[in-house]
Amino acid sequence: MAAGIPGYEQQLLGTVEAIHAAVTNDVSWVRVMELLCDFVGARAADLNVVDSVLMQQMAYYHGRIDPWVVQRYLEEFVNDTVYGNPRASTIYLPMVEGQVMADSDVWRADEMRAIPFFSGLMHPWGTWDSLHAWVRRTDDRRPWVALAIHYARAHCPPSAEHRRRVALLLPHLRRACNVQDVLAATQRHSSDLATTLDAMKEAAVLVDRAARVVHANAAAHKVLAAGGGIRLDVRDVLTVDAAEPRTQLHAALAQCLSTIALLDRAMPPPVARIVVERPGRSPVVLTVQPLGRGQRERAAAVAMVFLATIEPATSDKLDALRAAYGLTGTELQVVDALMLGKNLKQMAAERGISYETARTHMRNILAKTGAGRQSALLALLRSLN
């Protein structure tokens, strides 16, 4: 029985551990192939990753295959449609995922001696039979992954125990390939999101739950380098000096996390606009934009924070609004307060009016300008010359 073979369990566990360690590059796939050879009693093994659409090789990992064999295969057989590797159409094309097939299942020994690929390459190398399996072959456009195990003449044809051991490892290899794809996609998408930030003119940063900056674009670095109330500390944490906006920022990030847990949307709406006063400088308004579930996982961040430097509305711009849209003096005061990053409650308190009155003024402003909402109104004002 297999369980009674000395070292069987140790070999199996060691091989499985190596397979999953290869996902994070803690173990090379070459080393995995070598351990796999020991476990299945083979002289060599290779793993091929193939583009399932273009049918082109994407990656190739081999263990204990002599360099001259690889070189000769690439030079003489890989592109030869007449005398090349006959396994592609005869074994791999009809074989389904998880199935294990041998060369000897298809060709007799005398037939293999008559095929140049075997007689001119595999036999001189000392390999007389091989086991083959699709680790992954799906219809979802993911790369296909094929495993080949090569046996010396003394172990041919491969036994039922050899096949059983190969089949035992296939689910572990498949799981490792799937996880590796996810990690690769994570790195690509994280890089894509960072690239998007870098192309933006607006200052923006990606932050995690603790406000640590994962990525900042050039405009954001400029704002943070100016200091005066908002900065990066030595741990790359987005730090607000004043207690109230600092508390608001951390509360907003916590809300991002809960929002993402509840909403399955790519980009939930902004959850906070936080005004950070800077002595002697214009204030900065932080707009905290939660990331969707997928974006959060890929970018290792929970939110994108925009840092807008607020400049007071000039009299020319206010006059242009009055002339273009017929705003009243009180309505212009509301617009001016918004440009300074203040919300309606703050503006109402400063002007000694009720919050409902301030809301009424805002509704009138939006109706006259056709802006629809406050963010569109601010964009409109910034666009005025």
Short mmCIF file of C-alpha atoms in Angstrom, two decimals:
data_model
loop_
_atom_site.label_atom_id
_atom_site.label_comp_id
_atom_site.label_asym_id
_atom_site.label_seq_id
_atom_site.Cartn_x
_atom_site.Cartn_y
_atom_site.Cartn_z
CA MET A 1 0.00 0.00 0.00
CA ALA A 2 1.15 3.55 -0.75
CA ALA A 3 0.76 4.61 2.87
CA GLY A 4 3.35 2.01 3.84
CA ILE A 5 6.03 3.28 1.48
CA PRO A 6 8.90 4.74 3.57
CA GLY A 7 8.84 8.53 3.44
CA TYR A 8 5.61 8.63 1.42
CA GLU A 9 3.78 11.03 3.70
CA GLN A 10 6.85 13.22 4.19
CA GLN A 11 7.40 13.39 0.43
CA LEU A 12 3.74 14.23 -0.22
CA LEU A 13 3.58 16.95 2.42
CA GLY A 14 6.91 18.42 1.33
CA THR A 15 5.83 18.56 -2.30
CA VAL A 16 2.43 20.09 -1.50
CA GLU A 17 4.02 22.71 0.77
CA ALA A 18 6.49 23.62 -1.98
CA ILE A 19 3.69 23.96 -4.54
CA HIS A 20 1.86 26.50 -2.42
CA ALA A 21 5.08 28.27 -1.42
CA ALA A 22 5.82 28.82 -5.13
CA VAL A 23 2.78 31.10 -5.33
CA THR A 24 4.58 33.72 -3.24
CA ASN A 25 8.01 32.96 -4.75
CA ASP A 26 9.25 31.48 -1.48
CA VAL A 27 10.10 28.37 -3.50
CA SER A 28 10.92 28.35 -7.22
CA TRP A 29 8.80 26.35 -9.65
CA VAL A 30 12.00 24.62 -10.74
CA ARG A 31 12.39 23.30 -7.19
CA VAL A 32 8.74 22.24 -7.20
CA MET A 33 9.35 20.24 -10.37
CA GLU A 34 12.35 18.54 -8.75
CA LEU A 35 10.36 17.56 -5.64
CA LEU A 36 7.52 16.38 -7.85
CA CYS A 37 9.95 14.12 -9.72
CA ASP A 38 11.04 12.52 -6.46
CA PHE A 39 7.46 11.95 -5.36
CA VAL A 40 6.22 10.40 -8.61
CA GLY A 41 9.42 8.45 -9.35
CA ALA A 42 10.26 10.37 -12.54
CA ARG A 43 13.54 11.53 -14.02
CA ALA A 44 12.24 14.98 -15.10
CA ALA A 45 9.13 17.15 -15.20
CA ASP A 46 7.95 20.39 -16.76
CA LEU A 47 5.04 22.80 -16.38
CA ASN A 48 3.79 24.76 -19.39
CA VAL A 49 1.54 27.83 -19.20
CA VAL A 50 -0.24 28.50 -22.50
CA ASP A 51 -2.38 31.41 -23.70
CA SER A 52 -5.74 29.69 -24.24
CA VAL A 53 -6.74 32.12 -27.01
CA LEU A 54 -3.54 32.54 -29.02
CA MET A 55 -2.20 29.09 -28.10
CA GLN A 56 1.22 30.56 -27.39
CA GLN A 57 3.54 29.59 -24.56
CA MET A 58 3.52 32.13 -21.72
CA ALA A 59 5.80 30.41 -19.20
CA TYR A 60 7.85 27.21 -18.94
CA TYR A 61 9.24 25.67 -15.76
CA HIS A 62 11.26 22.47 -15.82
CA GLY A 63 13.12 20.32 -13.37
CA ARG A 64 16.02 18.02 -14.24
CA ILE A 65 15.69 18.43 -18.00
CA ASP A 66 19.14 18.66 -19.55
CA PRO A 67 19.79 22.07 -21.15
CA TRP A 68 20.69 20.52 -24.52
CA VAL A 69 17.29 18.82 -24.63
CA VAL A 70 15.49 22.14 -24.16
CA GLN A 71 17.71 23.85 -26.73
CA ARG A 72 17.30 21.13 -29.34
CA TYR A 73 13.55 20.99 -28.79
CA LEU A 74 13.26 24.74 -29.34
CA GLU A 75 15.53 24.70 -32.40
CA GLU A 76 14.28 21.60 -34.19
CA PHE A 77 10.84 20.55 -32.99
CA VAL A 78 8.74 23.32 -31.47
CA ASN A 79 7.90 25.00 -34.81
CA ASP A 80 8.06 21.92 -37.03
CA THR A 81 4.49 21.11 -38.10
CA VAL A 82 5.50 17.83 -39.76
CA TYR A 83 8.09 16.29 -37.41
CA GLY A 84 7.38 18.32 -34.27
CA ASN A 85 5.88 17.16 -30.98
CA PRO A 86 2.95 14.87 -31.89
CA ARG A 87 1.48 15.07 -28.39
CA ALA A 88 -0.23 18.43 -28.97
CA SER A 89 -2.93 17.10 -31.29
CA THR A 90 -2.98 13.46 -30.20
CA ILE A 91 -2.85 13.76 -26.40
CA TYR A 92 -3.41 17.32 -25.21
CA LEU A 93 -6.18 18.35 -27.57
CA PRO A 94 -8.62 15.56 -26.62
CA MET A 95 -7.52 15.32 -22.97
CA VAL A 96 -9.73 16.96 -20.32
CA GLU A 97 -8.65 18.74 -17.15
CA GLY A 98 -7.50 16.32 -14.46
CA GLN A 99 -7.08 13.35 -16.78
CA VAL A 100 -3.68 11.61 -16.79
CA MET A 101 -2.46 10.06 -20.05
CA ALA A 102 0.81 8.39 -21.08
CA ASP A 103 2.56 8.34 -24.43
CA SER A 104 2.21 4.56 -24.29
CA ASP A 105 -1.59 4.95 -24.09
CA VAL A 106 -1.47 6.26 -27.66
CA TRP A 107 1.58 4.75 -29.34
CA ARG A 108 3.23 1.33 -29.13
CA ALA A 109 6.99 1.18 -28.59
CA ASP A 110 7.66 0.41 -32.26
CA GLU A 111 5.43 3.31 -33.33
CA MET A 112 7.34 5.72 -31.09
CA ARG A 113 10.65 4.56 -32.60
CA ALA A 114 9.29 5.57 -36.01
CA ILE A 115 8.38 9.11 -34.87
CA PRO A 116 11.33 11.58 -35.10
CA PHE A 117 10.29 13.44 -31.94
CA PHE A 118 10.72 10.29 -29.85
CA SER A 119 13.57 8.59 -31.72
CA GLY A 120 15.53 11.79 -32.33
CA LEU A 121 15.01 13.62 -29.03
CA MET A 122 13.30 11.78 -26.19
CA HIS A 123 15.02 8.37 -26.56
CA PRO A 124 18.59 9.77 -26.94
CA TRP A 125 17.89 11.77 -23.80
CA GLY A 126 16.98 8.53 -22.02
CA THR A 127 13.21 9.15 -21.70
CA TRP A 128 10.95 6.43 -23.08
CA ASP A 129 7.53 7.38 -21.79
CA SER A 130 5.84 10.40 -20.22
CA LEU A 131 2.67 11.12 -18.27
CA HIS A 132 0.63 14.19 -19.24
CA ALA A 133 -2.18 16.11 -17.58
CA TRP A 134 -3.98 19.40 -17.84
CA VAL A 135 -3.57 21.10 -14.49
CA ARG A 136 -6.03 23.70 -15.74
CA ARG A 137 -8.03 23.78 -18.94
CA THR A 138 -11.11 26.00 -18.74
CA ASP A 139 -13.35 27.98 -21.09
CA ASP A 140 -12.99 31.32 -19.24
CA ARG A 141 -9.97 32.57 -21.26
CA ARG A 142 -7.55 31.99 -18.38
CA PRO A 143 -4.20 30.47 -19.38
CA TRP A 144 -4.10 26.70 -19.66
CA VAL A 145 -1.50 24.86 -17.60
CA ALA A 146 -0.07 21.50 -18.68
CA LEU A 147 2.10 19.12 -16.68
CA ALA A 148 4.45 16.55 -18.24
CA ILE A 149 6.29 13.88 -16.22
CA HIS A 150 9.13 12.02 -17.96
CA TYR A 151 10.31 8.50 -17.09
CA ALA A 152 13.53 6.61 -17.70
CA ARG A 153 13.33 3.32 -19.59
CA ALA A 154 13.60 1.26 -16.40
CA HIS A 155 10.32 2.72 -15.12
CA CYS A 156 8.34 2.42 -18.34
CA PRO A 157 5.53 2.15 -18.83
CA PRO A 158 4.50 4.28 -15.79
CA SER A 159 2.62 2.21 -13.25
CA ALA A 160 -0.85 2.78 -11.81
CA GLU A 161 0.86 4.07 -8.66
CA HIS A 162 2.78 6.63 -10.69
CA ARG A 163 -0.47 7.84 -12.26
CA ARG A 164 -2.20 7.93 -8.90
CA ARG A 165 0.52 10.12 -7.41
CA VAL A 166 0.41 12.54 -10.35
CA ALA A 167 -3.39 12.78 -10.03
CA LEU A 168 -3.00 13.40 -6.30
CA LEU A 169 -0.93 16.53 -6.94
CA LEU A 170 -3.10 18.05 -9.68
CA PRO A 171 -5.63 19.79 -7.38
CA HIS A 172 -2.80 21.39 -5.41
CA LEU A 173 -1.12 22.59 -8.58
CA ARG A 174 -4.44 23.93 -9.91
CA ARG A 175 -5.15 25.81 -6.68
CA ALA A 176 -1.65 27.31 -6.69
CA CYS A 177 -2.03 28.46 -10.31
CA ASN A 178 -5.40 30.05 -9.53
CA VAL A 179 -4.02 31.89 -6.50
CA GLN A 180 -0.99 33.02 -8.48
CA ASP A 181 -3.29 34.47 -11.15
CA VAL A 182 -5.22 36.39 -8.49
CA LEU A 183 -2.02 37.80 -7.00
CA ALA A 184 -0.74 38.81 -10.43
CA ALA A 185 -4.05 40.52 -11.22
CA THR A 186 -3.91 42.30 -7.87
CA GLN A 187 -0.48 43.68 -8.67
CA ARG A 188 -1.58 44.76 -12.15
CA HIS A 189 -4.75 46.49 -10.96
CA SER A 190 -2.98 48.11 -8.05
CA SER A 191 -0.43 49.46 -10.50
CA ASP A 192 -3.23 50.59 -12.84
CA LEU A 193 -4.95 52.55 -10.07
CA ALA A 194 -1.66 54.18 -9.08
CA THR A 195 -1.03 55.04 -12.74
CA THR A 196 -4.48 56.63 -12.92
CA LEU A 197 -3.66 58.79 -9.90
CA ASP A 198 -0.36 59.86 -11.42
CA ALA A 199 -2.15 61.07 -14.56
CA MET A 200 -4.57 63.24 -12.57
CA LYS A 201 -4.02 66.95 -12.14
CA GLU A 202 -6.00 66.93 -8.89
CA ALA A 203 -4.05 66.09 -5.74
CA ALA A 204 -5.05 62.61 -4.58
CA VAL A 205 -3.75 59.81 -2.36
CA LEU A 206 -4.69 56.18 -1.72
CA VAL A 207 -4.91 55.42 1.99
CA ASP A 208 -5.53 52.34 4.11
CA ARG A 209 -7.77 52.05 7.17
CA ALA A 210 -5.11 53.65 9.41
CA ALA A 211 -4.66 56.61 6.98
CA ARG A 212 -1.29 55.28 5.81
CA VAL A 213 -0.65 56.56 2.30
CA VAL A 214 -0.26 53.67 -0.14
CA HIS A 215 0.30 55.96 -3.11
CA ALA A 216 0.30 59.71 -3.71
CA ASN A 217 0.49 61.55 -7.01
CA ALA A 218 2.80 64.51 -7.68
CA ALA A 219 0.11 67.12 -6.95
CA ALA A 220 -0.59 65.52 -3.56
CA HIS A 221 3.09 65.45 -2.67
CA LYS A 222 3.23 69.18 -3.36
CA VAL A 223 0.26 69.91 -1.07
CA LEU A 224 1.60 67.70 1.73
CA ALA A 225 5.12 69.08 1.46
CA ALA A 226 3.74 72.57 2.09
CA GLY A 227 2.58 71.43 5.55
CA GLY A 228 0.78 73.93 7.73
CA GLY A 229 -1.82 71.57 9.15
CA ILE A 230 -1.71 68.50 6.93
CA ARG A 231 1.34 66.35 6.19
CA LEU A 232 2.86 62.88 5.97
CA ASP A 233 4.52 61.63 9.13
CA VAL A 234 7.58 59.39 9.25
CA ARG A 235 5.37 56.31 8.83
CA ASP A 236 3.73 57.75 5.69
CA VAL A 237 0.48 58.33 7.59
CA LEU A 238 -1.73 61.18 6.38
CA THR A 239 -1.65 63.39 9.45
CA VAL A 240 -3.97 66.30 10.27
CA ASP A 241 -2.74 68.44 13.15
CA ALA A 242 -6.07 69.86 14.31
CA ALA A 243 -8.12 67.49 16.46
CA GLU A 244 -11.55 67.97 14.87
CA PRO A 245 -10.65 67.35 11.21
CA ARG A 246 -8.30 64.53 12.28
CA THR A 247 -11.20 62.82 14.05
CA GLN A 248 -13.42 63.41 11.01
CA LEU A 249 -10.84 61.83 8.71
CA HIS A 250 -10.52 58.66 10.78
CA ALA A 251 -14.29 58.42 11.16
CA ALA A 252 -14.64 58.75 7.37
CA LEU A 253 -12.13 55.97 6.77
CA ALA A 254 -14.01 53.72 9.19
CA GLN A 255 -17.20 54.53 7.30
CA CYS A 256 -15.48 53.61 4.04
CA LEU A 257 -14.81 50.18 5.42
CA SER A 258 -18.39 49.66 6.56
CA THR A 259 -19.72 51.08 3.29
CA ILE A 260 -17.67 48.64 1.25
CA ALA A 261 -18.86 45.77 3.42
CA LEU A 262 -22.47 46.68 2.70
CA LEU A 263 -22.40 47.93 -0.88
CA ASP A 264 -21.30 45.90 -3.85
CA ARG A 265 -20.61 48.86 -6.11
CA ALA A 266 -17.46 49.76 -7.96
CA MET A 267 -17.32 53.28 -6.58
CA PRO A 268 -19.62 54.30 -3.69
CA PRO A 269 -20.33 58.03 -3.30
CA PRO A 270 -18.01 60.29 -1.30
CA VAL A 271 -18.59 60.01 2.43
CA ALA A 272 -16.96 63.17 3.74
CA ARG A 273 -15.67 66.64 2.90
CA ILE A 274 -13.29 67.75 5.65
CA VAL A 275 -11.88 71.26 5.89
CA VAL A 276 -8.32 71.56 7.17
CA GLU A 277 -7.40 75.14 8.09
CA ARG A 278 -3.80 76.20 7.42
CA PRO A 279 -2.49 79.31 9.18
CA GLY A 280 -1.44 81.88 6.64
CA ARG A 281 -2.55 79.68 3.72
CA SER A 282 -5.71 78.70 1.96
CA PRO A 283 -7.52 75.76 3.61
CA VAL A 284 -7.43 72.26 2.14
CA VAL A 285 -10.63 70.28 1.68
CA LEU A 286 -10.28 66.49 1.94
CA THR A 287 -12.87 64.54 -0.04
CA VAL A 288 -12.82 60.93 1.11
CA GLN A 289 -13.91 58.60 -1.69
CA PRO A 290 -14.36 54.95 -0.68
CA LEU A 291 -13.04 52.25 -2.99
CA GLY A 292 -15.23 49.36 -4.05
CA ARG A 293 -14.58 45.87 -2.75
CA GLY A 294 -12.46 44.75 -5.67
CA GLN A 295 -10.48 47.99 -5.79
CA ARG A 296 -9.85 47.87 -2.05
CA GLU A 297 -8.41 44.36 -2.27
CA ARG A 298 -6.31 45.10 -5.34
CA ALA A 299 -4.89 48.42 -4.14
CA ALA A 300 -4.46 47.51 -0.44
CA ALA A 301 -6.35 50.73 0.33
CA VAL A 302 -9.85 51.64 1.55
CA ALA A 303 -10.21 55.12 0.06
CA MET A 304 -8.97 57.69 -2.36
CA VAL A 305 -8.61 61.08 -0.68
CA PHE A 306 -8.65 64.22 -2.82
CA LEU A 307 -6.81 67.25 -1.42
CA ALA A 308 -8.27 70.45 -2.88
CA THR A 309 -6.66 73.76 -2.00
CA ILE A 310 -9.53 76.20 -1.55
CA GLU A 311 -9.08 79.70 -2.86
CA PRO A 312 -11.62 82.40 -1.92
CA ALA A 313 -13.99 83.31 -4.71
CA THR A 314 -12.77 86.48 -6.37
CA SER A 315 -15.12 89.43 -6.80
CA ASP A 316 -14.83 88.99 -10.57
CA LYS A 317 -16.11 85.41 -10.38
CA LEU A 318 -18.93 86.37 -8.03
CA ASP A 319 -19.88 89.22 -10.35
CA ALA A 320 -19.83 86.81 -13.28
CA LEU A 321 -22.19 84.46 -11.41
CA ARG A 322 -24.52 87.37 -10.56
CA ALA A 323 -24.59 88.55 -14.18
CA ALA A 324 -24.93 85.11 -15.74
CA TYR A 325 -27.48 83.54 -13.39
CA GLY A 326 -29.11 86.39 -11.51
CA LEU A 327 -27.90 85.35 -8.04
CA THR A 328 -28.79 87.58 -5.13
CA GLY A 329 -26.27 89.01 -2.67
CA THR A 330 -27.23 86.44 -0.03
CA GLU A 331 -26.90 83.62 -2.54
CA LEU A 332 -23.43 84.89 -3.50
CA GLN A 333 -22.45 84.77 0.19
CA VAL A 334 -23.50 81.12 0.26
CA VAL A 335 -21.38 80.42 -2.82
CA ASP A 336 -18.41 82.24 -1.26
CA ALA A 337 -18.69 80.11 1.89
CA LEU A 338 -18.79 76.92 -0.19
CA MET A 339 -15.64 77.98 -2.02
CA LEU A 340 -13.93 78.26 1.34
CA GLY A 341 -14.78 74.64 2.05
CA LYS A 342 -17.56 75.34 4.54
CA ASN A 343 -20.71 73.28 4.67
CA LEU A 344 -24.23 74.66 4.96
CA LYS A 345 -24.41 74.22 8.73
CA GLN A 346 -21.17 76.14 9.26
CA MET A 347 -22.28 78.88 6.89
CA ALA A 348 -25.68 79.18 8.58
CA ALA A 349 -24.10 79.44 12.03
CA GLU A 350 -21.66 82.14 10.91
CA ARG A 351 -24.41 84.18 9.28
CA GLY A 352 -26.92 83.73 12.05
CA ILE A 353 -29.56 82.03 9.93
CA SER A 354 -31.26 78.68 10.25
CA TYR A 355 -30.02 75.61 8.50
CA GLU A 356 -33.33 75.31 6.60
CA THR A 357 -32.92 78.88 5.33
CA ALA A 358 -29.42 78.02 4.12
CA ARG A 359 -30.80 74.94 2.36
CA THR A 360 -33.43 77.11 0.68
CA HIS A 361 -30.73 79.45 -0.61
CA MET A 362 -28.77 76.47 -1.91
CA ARG A 363 -31.79 75.02 -3.71
CA ASN A 364 -32.36 78.41 -5.39
CA ILE A 365 -28.69 78.63 -6.43
CA LEU A 366 -28.74 75.14 -7.93
CA ALA A 367 -32.01 75.84 -9.74
CA LYS A 368 -30.70 79.11 -11.23
CA THR A 369 -27.36 77.72 -12.33
CA GLY A 370 -28.66 74.29 -13.39
CA ALA A 371 -25.69 72.76 -11.56
CA GLY A 372 -27.76 70.03 -9.93
CA ARG A 373 -25.50 69.58 -6.90
CA GLN A 374 -22.82 71.39 -4.90
CA SER A 375 -19.81 69.69 -6.54
CA ALA A 376 -21.07 70.71 -9.99
CA LEU A 377 -21.62 74.26 -8.72
CA LEU A 378 -18.04 74.48 -7.46
CA ALA A 379 -16.74 73.13 -10.77
CA LEU A 380 -18.80 75.75 -12.56
CA LEU A 381 -17.37 78.56 -10.45
CA ARG A 382 -13.79 77.36 -10.98
CA SER A 383 -14.37 77.33 -14.73
CA LEU A 384 -15.38 80.99 -14.85
CA ASN A 385 -12.75 83.44 -16.05
#
